[in-house]
Amino acid sequence: MRFNVLSDDTKICVVMVGLPARGKSLIAGKALRYLAWVGIPAQIFNVGTYRRLDNPQPAAAFFDPSNPEGERMRRAAAQAAVSDMLKWFREGRGIVAILDATNSTKARRRWIHESCRNAGVETLFVESTCDDEDIIINNIREVKTTSPDYKGQDPEVAARDFRERIRNYEKVYETIDEDEKEYTYVKLVNVGSTVIINQIKDYLSSRLVYYIQNLHIKPRSIWLSRHGESEYNLEGKIGGDANLSTRGEAYARALPELLRKSGVPKDAKVTIWTSTLKRTIQTARHLAAETGYDKLEWKALDELDSGVCDGLTYAQIAERYPEDFKARDEDKYNYRYRGGESYRDVVIRLEPIIMELERSENVIIVTHQAVLRCIYAYFLNMSQEKSPWMEVPLHTLIKLTPRAYGTDEQRFKADIPAVSTWRGKGTSAHHQEVPEHMRV
């Protein structure tokens, strides 16, 4: 489902609430990527970024509520962030702003709510609370290694300082309660094990809340792989339901070891997802047999439907449908094959997959080039213009690890040759014939 039922004056400020190390920035970052992925213009306004302009690496004492200078500077940073956010709305530059900060007192939240209301902007408060010490420790480890506040500092010193910062915030922290029942809010307790929703009134807020309540902040990775080289790949044909080539079968046999080399956590629960097409099922079968991981087939992971062009080479498409070939080069994301799909259509059918991915822990997805591009674009915040042209080589395993401030990426290439199926924008449609000796 897409956000296609928005009124012209829809404006929402998503206000993050919570103590440090409760996953607020992770949730904010994911929400921003999701909104961009489905075509909703959005931006994060991080109060810490404004505060760092004057105090780039403050010690914990800066956050002590009894420190008047620290309190003044933190209030000024919040005011600057809200001012810039409201200006951004006035200029018509977006629909959803995410105010990322602790926003830890009722007075601060009331000020934000009133400032937004006076500007014609709705507020959606998102509070993340957690008393699970293991999760908090993991988040502290994440922050001390990735936050700009601790860049270049000794990790253990950073961890001690950050714990002291949390204790300072705890002195004044007020959770959202009955006093604020007129607000629209969602509360995530212990990584979403309990979700409390209040006063959700509009369509966009309900979609955002549905997305947010599927998130968790436990550490995990997602592995992406195209199927092994197929018989159609050797012939330069698109679509179809071809079997693997001999080299594609070799990749299928090598995939379990490639996954082990990528660093699967010991005793991690991993699930294998494939499409319903033969080449992905064949690629994953040795992986499932050797690891014992559960395997699921998803129709939503099937390759982009190329309609009347299914089974053709690019040269044949250019010859039979020259206007279509040119139109696809000009706007590949929105171009829809005759009787088939566009990349935009694929994103729509992948939304339930993304929701399920966010609920899951460790998943390896064996899928197709266009589908993998769309999933990759979601995690790496790649633009709609660039994602359809992304080069995704065969026989390569991509490991993505979501972090609070982005997604780490590693690639592991199997030592098994394969043809290149990538065609750059505006390049020749003619497929380079594969020499006979390479078809073994």
XYZ file of C-alpha atoms in Angstrom:
440
model
C 0.000 0.000 0.000
C 1.237 3.489 -0.850
C 0.525 6.849 0.718
C -1.769 7.879 -2.137
C -4.636 9.311 -0.084
C -2.988 12.433 1.324
C -4.697 15.780 1.585
C -2.747 18.752 0.262
C -2.246 20.186 3.746
C -1.019 17.000 5.437
C 1.990 17.837 7.618
C 3.222 15.666 10.478
C 6.038 16.110 12.957
C 7.146 12.765 14.399
C 8.535 13.603 17.838
C 10.929 11.004 19.256
C 10.776 10.544 23.054
C 12.989 8.441 25.302
C 16.148 8.144 27.350
C 19.469 7.732 25.538
C 20.284 4.183 24.324
C 16.621 3.317 23.712
C 16.889 3.158 19.921
C 15.368 6.540 19.051
C 17.872 7.425 16.336
C 17.607 3.920 14.868
C 13.811 4.218 14.705
C 14.057 7.754 13.260
C 16.517 6.650 10.604
C 14.412 3.675 9.595
C 11.249 5.774 9.413
C 13.038 8.286 7.176
C 14.251 5.539 4.815
C 10.811 3.965 4.688
C 9.117 7.263 3.841
C 11.646 8.048 1.104
C 11.288 4.514 -0.264
C 7.516 4.877 -0.693
C 7.854 8.384 -2.120
C 7.009 10.620 0.856
C 9.370 13.637 1.223
C 10.695 13.660 4.792
C 13.649 14.918 6.819
C 15.197 14.317 10.240
C 15.922 17.302 12.476
C 18.363 15.982 15.070
C 18.718 18.296 18.071
C 22.115 16.795 18.874
C 23.409 17.996 15.505
C 22.426 21.570 16.399
C 23.937 21.238 19.873
C 27.225 19.953 18.409
C 27.672 23.212 16.482
C 28.630 24.861 19.790
C 29.680 21.856 21.844
C 30.800 18.961 19.633
C 31.847 16.444 22.310
C 30.394 17.374 25.686
C 31.078 15.410 28.852
C 28.200 13.899 30.803
C 28.117 16.878 33.190
C 26.829 19.021 30.324
C 23.540 17.062 30.543
C 23.124 17.411 34.298
C 19.809 19.260 34.905
C 21.543 21.288 37.631
C 23.993 22.680 35.028
C 22.386 26.011 33.961
C 24.741 26.669 31.045
C 24.224 23.166 29.683
C 20.464 23.566 30.057
C 20.558 26.906 28.211
C 22.565 25.504 25.310
C 20.390 22.391 25.000
C 17.231 24.528 24.975
C 18.759 26.772 22.295
C 19.587 23.727 20.160
C 16.002 22.460 20.455
C 14.621 25.888 19.522
C 16.905 26.088 16.475
C 15.874 22.600 15.322
C 12.141 23.326 15.695
C 12.533 26.711 13.991
C 14.299 25.165 10.995
C 11.725 22.362 10.870
C 8.765 24.763 10.770
C 10.518 26.827 8.084
C 11.011 23.593 6.092
C 7.272 22.940 6.307
C 6.379 26.538 5.359
C 8.537 26.316 2.253
C 6.634 23.218 1.161
C 9.716 21.018 1.123
C 8.169 17.958 2.724
C 5.288 16.214 4.436
C 6.888 14.459 7.436
C 9.585 15.854 9.739
C 11.197 13.715 12.434
C 12.387 15.600 15.518
C 15.064 13.347 16.989
C 15.895 14.163 20.619
C 15.115 12.867 24.119
C 12.182 15.290 24.546
C 12.137 13.879 28.034
C 9.844 16.268 29.962
C 6.162 17.079 29.681
C 7.018 20.786 29.461
C 9.286 20.219 26.443
C 6.638 18.069 24.696
C 3.906 20.644 25.385
C 6.071 23.387 23.848
C 6.703 21.245 20.725
C 3.002 20.356 20.429
C 1.903 23.997 20.707
C 4.597 25.245 18.293
C 3.501 22.692 15.685
C -0.215 23.288 16.217
C 0.220 27.030 15.733
C 1.960 26.262 12.422
C -0.748 23.864 11.218
C 1.428 20.778 11.765
C 0.149 17.608 13.442
C 2.336 15.871 16.030
C 2.919 12.145 16.450
C 4.934 11.323 19.577
C 6.939 8.085 19.459
C 8.267 7.001 22.846
C 10.717 4.127 23.162
C 11.141 2.779 26.696
C 13.298 -0.128 27.768
C 14.374 -1.750 31.024
C 16.018 -4.802 29.430
C 19.652 -4.409 30.477
C 21.020 -6.566 27.621
C 19.350 -4.349 25.015
C 20.532 -1.181 26.758
C 24.126 -2.481 26.881
C 23.997 -3.323 23.178
C 22.715 0.164 22.418
C 25.427 1.780 24.547
C 28.022 -0.252 22.643
C 26.452 0.961 19.379
C 26.397 4.627 20.427
C 29.934 4.746 21.800
C 31.303 3.432 18.486
C 29.090 5.328 16.004
C 27.884 8.564 17.656
C 29.670 11.793 16.613
C 29.701 12.701 20.323
C 32.359 10.042 20.962
C 34.298 10.016 17.707
C 37.957 9.237 18.330
C 37.498 8.578 22.041
C 38.521 5.478 23.985
C 35.495 3.127 23.820
C 35.531 2.273 27.532
C 35.827 5.923 28.575
C 33.000 6.746 26.161
C 30.810 3.982 27.619
C 31.307 5.246 31.206
C 30.556 8.816 30.168
C 27.467 7.760 28.245
C 26.099 5.837 31.237
C 26.566 8.956 33.346
C 24.735 10.970 30.689
C 21.813 8.523 30.907
C 21.718 8.905 34.706
C 21.489 12.688 34.290
C 18.524 12.345 31.954
C 16.858 9.892 34.336
C 16.749 12.623 37.001
C 14.111 14.575 35.055
C 12.620 12.004 32.663
C 8.806 11.893 32.488
C 7.140 9.172 30.457
C 4.034 9.967 28.388
C 1.001 9.249 30.580
C -2.639 10.195 31.181
C -1.714 13.879 31.494
C -0.961 13.820 27.749
C -3.883 11.733 26.557
C -4.929 14.426 24.078
C -1.712 13.788 22.091
C -1.375 11.332 19.239
C 1.305 8.882 20.338
C 2.708 5.384 20.159
C 4.736 3.870 23.004
C 7.137 1.013 22.296
C 8.023 -0.920 25.437
C 11.106 -3.169 25.418
C 11.706 -3.204 21.676
C 8.038 -3.390 20.807
C 7.144 -6.330 23.050
C 4.275 -4.072 24.158
C 2.848 -1.291 21.980
C 0.440 1.376 23.248
C -1.330 3.526 20.637
C -3.380 6.637 21.381
C -5.498 9.029 19.285
C -4.387 8.004 15.786
C -6.697 10.048 13.564
C -5.359 10.290 10.005
C -4.239 7.905 7.285
C -0.582 8.868 7.172
C -0.180 8.627 10.950
C -1.804 5.193 10.953
C 0.600 3.932 8.262
C 3.588 5.347 10.128
C 2.441 3.763 13.391
C 1.910 0.409 11.669
C 5.458 0.587 10.329
C 6.998 1.730 13.618
C 5.288 -0.950 15.688
C 6.926 -3.601 13.480
C 10.427 -2.318 14.238
C 12.832 -3.800 16.713
C 16.276 -2.597 17.752
C 17.946 -5.949 18.387
C 21.259 -6.368 16.540
C 20.894 -8.440 13.361
C 21.984 -8.731 9.729
C 20.268 -9.277 6.395
C 22.019 -11.128 3.581
C 21.060 -10.517 -0.052
C 22.019 -12.653 -3.022
C 20.846 -12.973 -6.575
C 20.191 -16.481 -7.783
C 23.099 -18.291 -9.415
C 23.734 -17.726 -13.089
C 20.782 -19.041 -15.125
C 20.414 -20.406 -18.648
C 18.580 -17.186 -19.583
C 21.492 -15.136 -18.238
C 23.809 -16.923 -20.662
C 21.493 -16.055 -23.554
C 20.984 -12.452 -22.469
C 17.241 -12.951 -22.003
C 15.189 -11.213 -19.300
C 12.435 -12.696 -17.123
C 11.338 -16.289 -17.575
C 11.671 -19.217 -15.213
C 14.937 -20.750 -16.359
C 17.053 -23.336 -14.560
C 20.537 -22.607 -13.261
C 23.514 -22.938 -15.569
C 26.366 -25.246 -14.588
C 28.184 -22.309 -12.992
C 24.983 -21.193 -11.293
C 24.732 -24.636 -9.724
C 28.354 -24.308 -8.552
C 27.404 -21.026 -6.832
C 24.453 -22.731 -5.142
C 26.852 -25.335 -3.717
C 29.318 -22.632 -2.627
C 26.705 -20.403 -0.940
C 26.681 -22.155 2.488
C 30.430 -21.642 2.900
C 30.176 -18.059 1.620
C 27.534 -17.368 4.268
C 29.753 -18.849 6.987
C 32.677 -16.673 5.834
C 30.459 -13.590 6.098
C 30.219 -14.071 9.868
C 26.900 -15.533 10.949
C 26.659 -15.164 14.742
C 26.954 -18.488 16.565
C 23.564 -20.005 17.372
C 21.834 -17.203 15.450
C 18.356 -17.956 14.187
C 18.440 -17.420 10.426
C 15.609 -17.791 7.903
C 16.038 -18.223 4.137
C 13.606 -16.420 1.840
C 13.355 -17.083 -1.897
C 10.987 -16.192 -4.716
C 8.726 -18.839 -6.244
C 10.880 -19.091 -9.385
C 13.112 -22.097 -10.036
C 16.440 -20.290 -10.190
C 16.177 -18.891 -6.630
C 14.794 -22.135 -5.182
C 17.620 -24.105 -6.823
C 20.193 -21.595 -5.528
C 18.970 -21.887 -1.919
C 18.443 -25.642 -1.715
C 22.003 -26.551 -0.587
C 21.978 -23.668 1.877
C 18.804 -24.983 3.492
C 20.040 -28.590 3.479
C 23.436 -27.829 5.047
C 22.356 -25.284 7.656
C 18.932 -26.594 8.624
C 17.565 -23.034 8.428
C 13.859 -22.640 7.738
C 13.073 -21.655 4.147
C 10.109 -19.629 2.901
C 9.007 -18.902 -0.673
C 7.450 -15.487 -1.346
C 5.540 -14.600 -4.505
C 6.302 -10.951 -3.674
C 10.015 -11.699 -4.246
C 9.468 -12.805 -7.867
C 11.361 -10.811 -10.492
C 9.930 -7.644 -12.023
C 7.284 -8.715 -14.572
C 8.542 -7.698 -18.018
C 5.172 -8.310 -19.705
C 5.355 -8.685 -23.495
C 9.162 -8.442 -23.256
C 9.476 -11.575 -21.116
C 12.021 -13.949 -22.630
C 13.492 -11.342 -24.991
C 17.008 -9.917 -25.117
C 17.518 -6.169 -24.799
C 18.466 -6.063 -28.479
C 15.146 -7.694 -29.398
C 13.250 -5.246 -27.175
C 15.029 -2.279 -28.783
C 14.149 -3.625 -32.244
C 10.489 -4.510 -31.561
C 9.610 -1.727 -29.097
C 12.067 1.143 -29.751
C 9.880 3.803 -28.131
C 9.473 1.696 -24.994
C 13.194 0.979 -24.847
C 13.941 4.708 -25.003
C 11.226 5.571 -22.431
C 12.624 3.034 -19.971
C 16.107 4.523 -20.276
C 14.704 7.987 -19.583
C 12.732 7.036 -16.452
C 13.528 3.480 -15.459
C 11.914 3.696 -12.018
C 8.469 4.665 -13.322
C 8.505 2.942 -16.718
C 6.068 0.001 -16.804
C 6.574 -2.799 -19.310
C 3.556 -3.399 -21.555
C 1.464 -5.877 -19.607
C 4.087 -5.919 -16.864
C 5.536 -3.863 -13.997
C 7.690 -0.877 -13.157
C 10.185 -0.534 -10.304
C 7.551 1.564 -8.551
C 5.138 -1.369 -8.810
C 7.755 -3.707 -7.337
C 8.224 -1.390 -4.340
C 4.452 -1.487 -3.720
C 4.371 -5.296 -3.645
C 7.533 -5.419 -1.531
C 6.075 -3.313 1.297
C 4.750 -6.395 3.188
C 8.201 -7.973 2.743
C 9.829 -4.910 4.337
C 7.347 -5.037 7.235
C 8.146 -8.714 7.788
C 11.887 -8.026 7.500
C 11.634 -5.380 10.208
C 9.864 -7.853 12.494
C 12.473 -10.530 11.820
C 16.017 -10.989 13.036
C 18.573 -12.600 10.694
C 17.345 -13.297 7.151
C 19.068 -14.356 3.932
C 17.125 -13.422 0.797
C 17.849 -15.161 -2.491
C 16.048 -13.171 -5.141
C 16.341 -11.351 -8.479
C 18.175 -8.277 -9.757
C 15.321 -5.721 -9.767
C 13.868 -6.962 -6.469
C 17.269 -6.921 -4.793
C 17.830 -3.362 -6.033
C 14.572 -2.256 -4.392
C 15.373 -3.952 -1.065
C 18.930 -2.600 -1.106
C 17.602 0.900 -1.817
C 15.409 0.694 1.288
C 18.292 -0.172 3.625
C 20.893 2.137 2.051
C 18.520 5.049 1.404
C 19.288 5.046 -2.313
C 17.274 7.397 -4.503
C 14.531 6.234 -6.841
C 16.514 7.658 -9.736
C 19.684 5.676 -8.970
C 18.411 2.344 -7.602
C 17.216 0.834 -10.933
C 20.716 1.350 -12.387
C 22.589 -0.207 -9.470
C 25.033 -2.919 -10.519
C 24.249 -6.188 -8.717
C 26.730 -8.853 -9.875
C 25.893 -12.535 -9.911
C 27.624 -14.896 -7.469
C 27.999 -12.217 -4.797
C 26.626 -12.226 -1.239
C 25.791 -8.825 0.259
C 25.633 -8.529 4.062
C 23.720 -5.547 5.481
C 23.870 -4.689 9.204
C 21.510 -1.878 10.308
C 23.047 0.600 12.775
C 21.749 3.649 14.631
C 23.337 6.023 12.127
C 23.093 4.003 8.905
C 23.612 0.515 7.492
C 26.968 -1.253 7.219
C 27.571 -3.189 4.012
C 29.993 -6.002 3.175
C 30.267 -7.984 -0.058
C 31.566 -11.532 -0.430
C 32.245 -12.693 -3.979
C 32.397 -16.390 -4.829
C 35.321 -17.480 -7.003
C 32.928 -18.675 -9.698
C 32.708 -16.775 -13.015
C 29.361 -15.492 -14.276
C 28.146 -13.296 -17.092
C 27.375 -9.661 -16.371
C 23.705 -8.802 -16.794
C 24.190 -5.108 -15.994
C 23.472 -2.507 -18.671
C 24.221 1.127 -17.954
C 21.881 3.965 -18.841
C 22.077 4.862 -22.514
C 24.399 1.982 -23.426
C 23.946 -0.384 -26.341
C 21.091 -2.890 -26.174
C 23.134 -5.604 -27.838
C 24.016 -8.499 -25.587
C 27.568 -9.694 -25.866
C 27.433 -13.299 -26.965
C 28.891 -15.674 -24.388
C 31.689 -17.804 -25.850
C 30.877 -21.493 -26.070
C 33.673 -22.483 -23.672
C 32.115 -20.294 -20.938
C 28.795 -22.119 -21.100
C 30.008 -25.114 -19.172
